[in-house]
């Protein structure tokens, strides 16, 4: 989303093409949504409830503007809506189990809320949910339309593939959804999950009715079994739809990851190699850095359960986006953020392979670099996972981290540190240039070093930097 | 499976309402037809069940 140059006309975003009822445009750093004449009636019928949802924080705000103002009256547009720009912008393949679970429950709650007001949702895409801090918000105003008596839930399959199936993958098989979801973009196909689920998971009514039977009856190109079926003359009574949604809500709310044994990282804060004094010094350094830099938004790379994100928030930052690759840690970080009411969103990132530009025309879903930036970045106990464990040259690691924000703190972990010793225990040390001085020199090529403090006896050192 | 759900008759081609831009998937629609049938059937049964029960409960003023 490069809107830096002044644009003459609103530009339609490449990811906005599926629903003919309207599209999203960017115009001089503003977010606009067209509403087609075809969808105008449904929009008008939903408008009052949409406003209620905004008041309750469940829907992103909107303001009606005239299409003429933007030269958008051509092309069948009845209305233009303006929305506030949300940051960060995230995708379900960057969510942890607990974030996806929260989004799923929210989507069901929204759907039930709408049904009580005579409205319905035309789809069930996880991409229509964004997180503001720890709380989900719905972003697609044109998915809301009047309920037609007895209609089927057309979004059921999409709901299963984009919300339920990825959660079941972790709950039944202890496989995190992220890599698969990112590869497929549309979630986990019901047919695929049905083939994977072990026998003992198949025979409950819920798995049977949402996964096994839909997969059995699904008509697909590879199946030799032809299923012809029409919804004509059939009804799904409102009570039937509502009970489907409530049952899913109860079920999803009770799902937990299959493996509850703690990973190394989930216990990191309690088993870390720091003693209390060192932790205190590190926290003070971060607090001073945030105060002095005046950073309002912070990216915390390798956030773990959010100790330093919290320090940042307490030192003047307004919001922190955290990244980690450990699933249990992310789940813990999220429940902590909610419990302590922190404006902190922990997301999944494997920094060796950040989210790419992908989807239709390779621009439907934008990559990590396009979406995540902040006033400051923290990369604490992070650099060696790339430089040592993944063989990335030190200057590239520094370049990548400093590109994330104009200021930041990076911790250098030397070879003498027990963590690096462990990393090199079973392999050849091919890193003759991995030294604190080489790191400092690389950092000085990307930015000015504004502070430097050794925090452990093993030689771990914090560097703060500022780019011009 | 076919024996379990005789109520679901497969006929004609799979048709969709004109307003749908989303492919809802045959599997999910068949399932909802079953739920719909159960819900309608269940509602009828519950009415009769209530009537049946009222035969055995004494009327209260």
PDB file of N, CA and C in Angstrom, chain A residues 103-176:
ATOM      1  N   UNK A 103     -11.263 -14.890  17.117  1.00  0.00           N
ATOM      2  CA  UNK A 103     -11.901 -14.354  15.903  1.00  0.00           C
ATOM      3  C   UNK A 103     -13.112 -15.200  15.518  1.00  0.00           C
ATOM      4  N   UNK A 104     -12.995 -16.519  15.658  1.00  0.00           N
ATOM      5  CA  UNK A 104     -14.094 -17.423  15.303  1.00  0.00           C
ATOM      6  C   UNK A 104     -15.299 -17.177  16.208  1.00  0.00           C
ATOM      7  N   UNK A 105     -15.041 -17.071  17.504  1.00  0.00           N
ATOM      8  CA  UNK A 105     -16.137 -16.841  18.459  1.00  0.00           C
ATOM      9  C   UNK A 105     -16.794 -15.493  18.175  1.00  0.00           C
ATOM     10  N   UNK A 106     -15.967 -14.514  17.891  1.00  0.00           N
ATOM     11  CA  UNK A 106     -16.479 -13.181  17.578  1.00  0.00           C
ATOM     12  C   UNK A 106     -17.371 -13.217  16.335  1.00  0.00           C
ATOM     13  N   UNK A 107     -16.931 -13.933  15.322  1.00  0.00           N
ATOM     14  CA  UNK A 107     -17.702 -14.010  14.080  1.00  0.00           C
ATOM     15  C   UNK A 107     -19.075 -14.637  14.334  1.00  0.00           C
ATOM     16  N   UNK A 108     -19.098 -15.678  15.162  1.00  0.00           N
ATOM     17  CA  UNK A 108     -20.366 -16.343  15.493  1.00  0.00           C
ATOM     18  C   UNK A 108     -21.263 -15.413  16.308  1.00  0.00           C
ATOM     19  N   UNK A 109     -20.659 -14.681  17.249  1.00  0.00           N
ATOM     20  CA  UNK A 109     -21.437 -13.747  18.076  1.00  0.00           C
ATOM     21  C   UNK A 109     -22.052 -12.650  17.205  1.00  0.00           C
ATOM     22  N   UNK A 110     -21.250 -12.145  16.279  1.00  0.00           N
ATOM     23  CA  UNK A 110     -21.739 -11.113  15.362  1.00  0.00           C
ATOM     24  C   UNK A 110     -22.903 -11.654  14.530  1.00  0.00           C
ATOM     25  N   UNK A 111     -22.745 -12.878  14.043  1.00  0.00           N
ATOM     26  CA  UNK A 111     -23.772 -13.487  13.201  1.00  0.00           C
ATOM     27  C   UNK A 111     -25.090 -13.631  13.985  1.00  0.00           C
ATOM     28  N   UNK A 112     -24.993 -14.113  15.222  1.00  0.00           N
ATOM     29  CA  UNK A 112     -26.196 -14.276  16.056  1.00  0.00           C
ATOM     30  C   UNK A 112     -26.837 -12.925  16.350  1.00  0.00           C
ATOM     31  N   UNK A 113     -26.005 -11.938  16.603  1.00  0.00           N
ATOM     32  CA  UNK A 113     -26.483 -10.574  16.875  1.00  0.00           C
ATOM     33  C   UNK A 113     -27.274 -10.051  15.670  1.00  0.00           C
ATOM     34  N   UNK A 114     -26.734 -10.268  14.480  1.00  0.00           N
ATOM     35  CA  UNK A 114     -27.397  -9.791  13.262  1.00  0.00           C
ATOM     36  C   UNK A 114     -28.719 -10.520  13.036  1.00  0.00           C
ATOM     37  N   UNK A 115     -28.713 -11.844  13.259  1.00  0.00           N
ATOM     38  CA  UNK A 115     -29.935 -12.617  13.029  1.00  0.00           C
ATOM     39  C   UNK A 115     -31.071 -12.127  13.923  1.00  0.00           C
ATOM     40  N   UNK A 116     -30.742 -11.742  15.146  1.00  0.00           N
ATOM     41  CA  UNK A 116     -31.776 -11.226  16.049  1.00  0.00           C
ATOM     42  C   UNK A 116     -32.376  -9.922  15.543  1.00  0.00           C
ATOM     43  N   UNK A 117     -31.659  -9.240  14.664  1.00  0.00           N
ATOM     44  CA  UNK A 117     -32.138  -7.982  14.109  1.00  0.00           C
ATOM     45  C   UNK A 117     -32.591  -8.131  12.667  1.00  0.00           C
ATOM     46  N   UNK A 118     -32.865  -9.348  12.262  1.00  0.00           N
ATOM     47  CA  UNK A 118     -33.394  -9.584  10.912  1.00  0.00           C
ATOM     48  C   UNK A 118     -32.341  -9.466   9.819  1.00  0.00           C
ATOM     49  N   UNK A 119     -31.052  -9.539  10.213  1.00  0.00           N
ATOM     50  CA  UNK A 119     -29.982  -9.432   9.216  1.00  0.00           C
ATOM     51  C   UNK A 119     -29.174 -10.721   9.188  1.00  0.00           C
ATOM     52  N   UNK A 120     -28.331 -10.834   8.169  1.00  0.00           N
ATOM     53  CA  UNK A 120     -27.543 -12.048   7.987  1.00  0.00           C
ATOM     54  C   UNK A 120     -26.188 -11.680   7.406  1.00  0.00           C
ATOM     55  N   UNK A 121     -25.285 -12.627   7.393  1.00  0.00           N
ATOM     56  CA  UNK A 121     -23.978 -12.420   6.769  1.00  0.00           C
ATOM     57  C   UNK A 121     -23.915 -13.196   5.464  1.00  0.00           C
ATOM     58  N   UNK A 122     -23.377 -12.566   4.429  1.00  0.00           N
ATOM     59  CA  UNK A 122     -23.344 -13.241   3.128  1.00  0.00           C
ATOM     60  C   UNK A 122     -22.127 -14.149   2.985  1.00  0.00           C
ATOM     61  N   UNK A 123     -21.174 -14.046   3.900  1.00  0.00           N
ATOM     62  CA  UNK A 123     -20.007 -14.922   3.833  1.00  0.00           C
ATOM     63  C   UNK A 123     -19.465 -15.144   5.247  1.00  0.00           C
ATOM     64  N   UNK A 124     -18.348 -15.829   5.351  1.00  0.00           N
ATOM     65  CA  UNK A 124     -17.750 -16.089   6.666  1.00  0.00           C
ATOM     66  C   UNK A 124     -16.235 -16.140   6.516  1.00  0.00           C
ATOM     67  N   UNK A 125     -15.692 -15.070   5.961  1.00  0.00           N
ATOM     68  CA  UNK A 125     -14.258 -15.043   5.702  1.00  0.00           C
ATOM     69  C   UNK A 125     -13.492 -14.551   6.925  1.00  0.00           C
ATOM     70  N   UNK A 126     -12.434 -15.278   7.278  1.00  0.00           N
ATOM     71  CA  UNK A 126     -11.611 -14.851   8.416  1.00  0.00           C
ATOM     72  C   UNK A 126     -10.876 -13.555   8.089  1.00  0.00           C
ATOM     73  N   UNK A 127     -10.711 -13.263   6.792  1.00  0.00           N
ATOM     74  CA  UNK A 127     -10.040 -12.022   6.394  1.00  0.00           C
ATOM     75  C   UNK A 127     -10.908 -10.796   6.666  1.00  0.00           C
ATOM     76  N   UNK A 128     -12.176 -11.024   7.011  1.00  0.00           N
ATOM     77  CA  UNK A 128     -13.054  -9.905   7.369  1.00  0.00           C
ATOM     78  C   UNK A 128     -12.950  -9.531   8.845  1.00  0.00           C
ATOM     79  N   UNK A 129     -12.050 -10.193   9.561  1.00  0.00           N
ATOM     80  CA  UNK A 129     -11.834  -9.846  10.970  1.00  0.00           C
ATOM     81  C   UNK A 129     -10.425  -9.284  11.114  1.00  0.00           C
ATOM     82  N   UNK A 130     -10.317  -8.166  11.795  1.00  0.00           N
ATOM     83  CA  UNK A 130      -9.013  -7.603  12.139  1.00  0.00           C
ATOM     84  C   UNK A 130      -8.946  -7.469  13.647  1.00  0.00           C
ATOM     85  N   UNK A 131      -7.739  -7.354  14.162  1.00  0.00           N
ATOM     86  CA  UNK A 131      -7.588  -7.135  15.600  1.00  0.00           C
ATOM     87  C   UNK A 131      -7.149  -5.702  15.872  1.00  0.00           C
ATOM     88  N   UNK A 132      -7.841  -5.066  16.808  1.00  0.00           N
ATOM     89  CA  UNK A 132      -7.429  -3.759  17.309  1.00  0.00           C
ATOM     90  C   UNK A 132      -6.999  -3.996  18.741  1.00  0.00           C
ATOM     91  N   UNK A 133      -5.702  -3.961  19.001  1.00  0.00           N
ATOM     92  CA  UNK A 133      -5.236  -4.419  20.297  1.00  0.00           C
ATOM     93  C   UNK A 133      -5.572  -5.898  20.384  1.00  0.00           C
ATOM     94  N   UNK A 134      -6.148  -6.331  21.496  1.00  0.00           N
ATOM     95  CA  UNK A 134      -6.455  -7.753  21.648  1.00  0.00           C
ATOM     96  C   UNK A 134      -7.843  -8.106  21.123  1.00  0.00           C
ATOM     97  N   UNK A 135      -8.626  -7.083  20.740  1.00  0.00           N
ATOM     98  CA  UNK A 135     -10.026  -7.363  20.418  1.00  0.00           C
ATOM     99  C   UNK A 135     -10.306  -7.384  18.923  1.00  0.00           C
ATOM    100  N   UNK A 136     -11.133  -8.352  18.501  1.00  0.00           N
ATOM    101  CA  UNK A 136     -11.465  -8.444  17.080  1.00  0.00           C
ATOM    102  C   UNK A 136     -12.495  -7.389  16.664  1.00  0.00           C
ATOM    103  N   UNK A 137     -12.439  -7.009  15.410  1.00  0.00           N
ATOM    104  CA  UNK A 137     -13.416  -6.070  14.867  1.00  0.00           C
ATOM    105  C   UNK A 137     -13.735  -6.516  13.440  1.00  0.00           C
ATOM    106  N   UNK A 138     -15.000  -6.371  13.055  1.00  0.00           N
ATOM    107  CA  UNK A 138     -15.424  -6.789  11.722  1.00  0.00           C
ATOM    108  C   UNK A 138     -15.200  -5.641  10.746  1.00  0.00           C
ATOM    109  N   UNK A 139     -14.762  -5.948   9.527  1.00  0.00           N
ATOM    110  CA  UNK A 139     -14.389  -4.860   8.624  1.00  0.00           C
ATOM    111  C   UNK A 139     -15.219  -4.796   7.347  1.00  0.00           C
ATOM    112  N   UNK A 140     -16.072  -5.803   7.112  1.00  0.00           N
ATOM    113  CA  UNK A 140     -16.758  -5.805   5.816  1.00  0.00           C
ATOM    114  C   UNK A 140     -18.241  -5.458   5.949  1.00  0.00           C
ATOM    115  N   UNK A 141     -18.554  -4.194   5.773  1.00  0.00           N
ATOM    116  CA  UNK A 141     -19.921  -3.703   5.947  1.00  0.00           C
ATOM    117  C   UNK A 141     -20.882  -4.305   4.948  1.00  0.00           C
ATOM    118  N   UNK A 142     -20.363  -4.678   3.779  1.00  0.00           N
ATOM    119  CA  UNK A 142     -21.247  -5.186   2.731  1.00  0.00           C
ATOM    120  C   UNK A 142     -21.481  -6.689   2.830  1.00  0.00           C
ATOM    121  N   UNK A 143     -20.898  -7.323   3.840  1.00  0.00           N
ATOM    122  CA  UNK A 143     -21.253  -8.724   4.106  1.00  0.00           C
ATOM    123  C   UNK A 143     -22.588  -8.806   4.839  1.00  0.00           C
ATOM    124  N   UNK A 144     -23.017  -7.675   5.395  1.00  0.00           N
ATOM    125  CA  UNK A 144     -24.267  -7.658   6.163  1.00  0.00           C
ATOM    126  C   UNK A 144     -25.429  -7.348   5.225  1.00  0.00           C
ATOM    127  N   UNK A 145     -26.472  -8.166   5.308  1.00  0.00           N
ATOM    128  CA  UNK A 145     -27.661  -7.923   4.471  1.00  0.00           C
ATOM    129  C   UNK A 145     -28.879  -8.544   5.136  1.00  0.00           C
ATOM    130  N   UNK A 146     -30.088  -8.155   4.697  1.00  0.00           N
ATOM    131  CA  UNK A 146     -31.284  -8.694   5.344  1.00  0.00           C
ATOM    132  C   UNK A 146     -31.359 -10.220   5.273  1.00  0.00           C
ATOM    133  N   UNK A 147     -31.903 -10.815   6.320  1.00  0.00           N
ATOM    134  CA  UNK A 147     -32.097 -12.265   6.386  1.00  0.00           C
ATOM    135  C   UNK A 147     -33.334 -12.646   5.586  1.00  0.00           C
ATOM    136  N   UNK A 148     -33.214 -13.706   4.795  1.00  0.00           N
ATOM    137  CA  UNK A 148     -34.378 -14.193   4.044  1.00  0.00           C
ATOM    138  C   UNK A 148     -34.879 -15.448   4.742  1.00  0.00           C
ATOM    139  N   UNK A 149     -36.155 -15.455   5.023  1.00  0.00           N
ATOM    140  CA  UNK A 149     -36.718 -16.534   5.841  1.00  0.00           C
ATOM    141  C   UNK A 149     -36.388 -17.920   5.266  1.00  0.00           C
ATOM    142  N   UNK A 150     -35.863 -18.767   6.126  1.00  0.00           N
ATOM    143  CA  UNK A 150     -35.613 -20.161   5.741  1.00  0.00           C
ATOM    144  C   UNK A 150     -34.352 -20.378   4.930  1.00  0.00           C
ATOM    145  N   UNK A 151     -33.559 -19.316   4.690  1.00  0.00           N
ATOM    146  CA  UNK A 151     -32.386 -19.498   3.822  1.00  0.00           C
ATOM    147  C   UNK A 151     -31.297 -20.328   4.496  1.00  0.00           C
ATOM    148  N   UNK A 152     -30.508 -20.970   3.667  1.00  0.00           N
ATOM    149  CA  UNK A 152     -29.389 -21.767   4.161  1.00  0.00           C
ATOM    150  C   UNK A 152     -28.237 -20.852   4.546  1.00  0.00           C
ATOM    151  N   UNK A 153     -27.350 -21.387   5.371  1.00  0.00           N
ATOM    152  CA  UNK A 153     -26.151 -20.630   5.754  1.00  0.00           C
ATOM    153  C   UNK A 153     -25.097 -20.869   4.677  1.00  0.00           C
ATOM    154  N   UNK A 154     -25.031 -19.918   3.744  1.00  0.00           N
ATOM    155  CA  UNK A 154     -24.131 -20.086   2.599  1.00  0.00           C
ATOM    156  C   UNK A 154     -22.658 -20.026   3.003  1.00  0.00           C
ATOM    157  N   UNK A 155     -22.387 -19.393   4.122  1.00  0.00           N
ATOM    158  CA  UNK A 155     -20.999 -19.248   4.558  1.00  0.00           C
ATOM    159  C   UNK A 155     -20.494 -20.396   5.413  1.00  0.00           C
ATOM    160  N   UNK A 156     -21.328 -21.447   5.601  1.00  0.00           N
ATOM    161  CA  UNK A 156     -20.925 -22.513   6.522  1.00  0.00           C
ATOM    162  C   UNK A 156     -19.605 -23.174   6.116  1.00  0.00           C
ATOM    163  N   UNK A 157     -19.500 -23.513   4.840  1.00  0.00           N
ATOM    164  CA  UNK A 157     -18.271 -24.168   4.395  1.00  0.00           C
ATOM    165  C   UNK A 157     -17.067 -23.237   4.597  1.00  0.00           C
ATOM    166  N   UNK A 158     -17.262 -21.958   4.237  1.00  0.00           N
ATOM    167  CA  UNK A 158     -16.168 -21.008   4.400  1.00  0.00           C
ATOM    168  C   UNK A 158     -15.803 -20.844   5.878  1.00  0.00           C
ATOM    169  N   UNK A 159     -16.821 -20.812   6.726  1.00  0.00           N
ATOM    170  CA  UNK A 159     -16.542 -20.709   8.161  1.00  0.00           C
ATOM    171  C   UNK A 159     -15.710 -21.905   8.625  1.00  0.00           C
ATOM    172  N   UNK A 160     -16.112 -23.089   8.183  1.00  0.00           N
ATOM    173  CA  UNK A 160     -15.376 -24.292   8.595  1.00  0.00           C
ATOM    174  C   UNK A 160     -13.943 -24.248   8.095  1.00  0.00           C
ATOM    175  N   UNK A 161     -13.767 -23.881   6.831  1.00  0.00           N
ATOM    176  CA  UNK A 161     -12.420 -23.938   6.255  1.00  0.00           C
ATOM    177  C   UNK A 161     -11.509 -22.846   6.801  1.00  0.00           C
ATOM    178  N   UNK A 162     -12.069 -21.705   7.104  1.00  0.00           N
ATOM    179  CA  UNK A 162     -11.227 -20.577   7.519  1.00  0.00           C
ATOM    180  C   UNK A 162     -11.112 -20.422   9.037  1.00  0.00           C
ATOM    181  N   UNK A 163     -12.063 -20.972   9.786  1.00  0.00           N
ATOM    182  CA  UNK A 163     -11.995 -20.852  11.249  1.00  0.00           C
ATOM    183  C   UNK A 163     -11.906 -22.223  11.936  1.00  0.00           C
ATOM    184  N   UNK A 164     -12.939 -23.040  11.693  1.00  0.00           N
ATOM    185  CA  UNK A 164     -13.055 -24.280  12.467  1.00  0.00           C
ATOM    186  C   UNK A 164     -11.945 -25.287  12.171  1.00  0.00           C
ATOM    187  N   UNK A 165     -11.748 -25.606  10.884  1.00  0.00           N
ATOM    188  CA  UNK A 165     -10.790 -26.662  10.535  1.00  0.00           C
ATOM    189  C   UNK A 165      -9.371 -26.376  11.017  1.00  0.00           C
ATOM    190  N   UNK A 166      -8.869 -25.131  10.848  1.00  0.00           N
ATOM    191  CA  UNK A 166      -7.519 -24.857  11.365  1.00  0.00           C
ATOM    192  C   UNK A 166      -7.434 -25.032  12.884  1.00  0.00           C
ATOM    193  N   UNK A 167      -8.511 -24.729  13.591  1.00  0.00           N
ATOM    194  CA  UNK A 167      -8.510 -24.916  15.041  1.00  0.00           C
ATOM    195  C   UNK A 167      -8.535 -26.410  15.385  1.00  0.00           C
ATOM    196  N   UNK A 168      -9.326 -27.178  14.618  1.00  0.00           N
ATOM    197  CA  UNK A 168      -9.388 -28.628  14.863  1.00  0.00           C
ATOM    198  C   UNK A 168      -8.044 -29.296  14.581  1.00  0.00           C
ATOM    199  N   UNK A 169      -7.329 -28.770  13.603  1.00  0.00           N
ATOM    200  CA  UNK A 169      -6.011 -29.313  13.251  1.00  0.00           C
ATOM    201  C   UNK A 169      -5.090 -29.283  14.469  1.00  0.00           C
ATOM    202  N   UNK A 170      -5.150 -28.190  15.196  1.00  0.00           N
ATOM    203  CA  UNK A 170      -4.300 -28.071  16.395  1.00  0.00           C
ATOM    204  C   UNK A 170      -4.917 -28.829  17.567  1.00  0.00           C
ATOM    205  N   UNK A 171      -6.241 -28.794  17.674  1.00  0.00           N
ATOM    206  CA  UNK A 171      -6.900 -29.418  18.825  1.00  0.00           C
ATOM    207  C   UNK A 171      -6.857 -30.945  18.746  1.00  0.00           C
ATOM    208  N   UNK A 172      -6.919 -31.489  17.528  1.00  0.00           N
ATOM    209  CA  UNK A 172      -6.943 -32.951  17.390  1.00  0.00           C
ATOM    210  C   UNK A 172      -5.596 -33.543  17.015  1.00  0.00           C
ATOM    211  N   UNK A 173      -4.785 -32.775  16.277  1.00  0.00           N
ATOM    212  CA  UNK A 173      -3.543 -33.347  15.737  1.00  0.00           C
ATOM    213  C   UNK A 173      -2.300 -32.605  16.197  1.00  0.00           C
ATOM    214  N   UNK A 174      -2.491 -31.532  16.972  1.00  0.00           N
ATOM    215  CA  UNK A 174      -1.370 -30.710  17.418  1.00  0.00           C
ATOM    216  C   UNK A 174      -0.511 -30.193  16.261  1.00  0.00           C
ATOM    217  N   UNK A 175      -1.192 -29.791  15.188  1.00  0.00           N
ATOM    218  CA  UNK A 175      -0.480 -29.155  14.072  1.00  0.00           C
ATOM    219  C   UNK A 175      -0.967 -27.709  14.000  1.00  0.00           C
ATOM    220  N   UNK A 176      -0.025 -26.780  14.051  1.00  0.00           N
ATOM    221  CA  UNK A 176      -0.399 -25.371  13.946  1.00  0.00           C
ATOM    222  C   UNK A 176      -0.853 -25.071  12.519  1.00  0.00           C
TER     223      UNK A 176
END
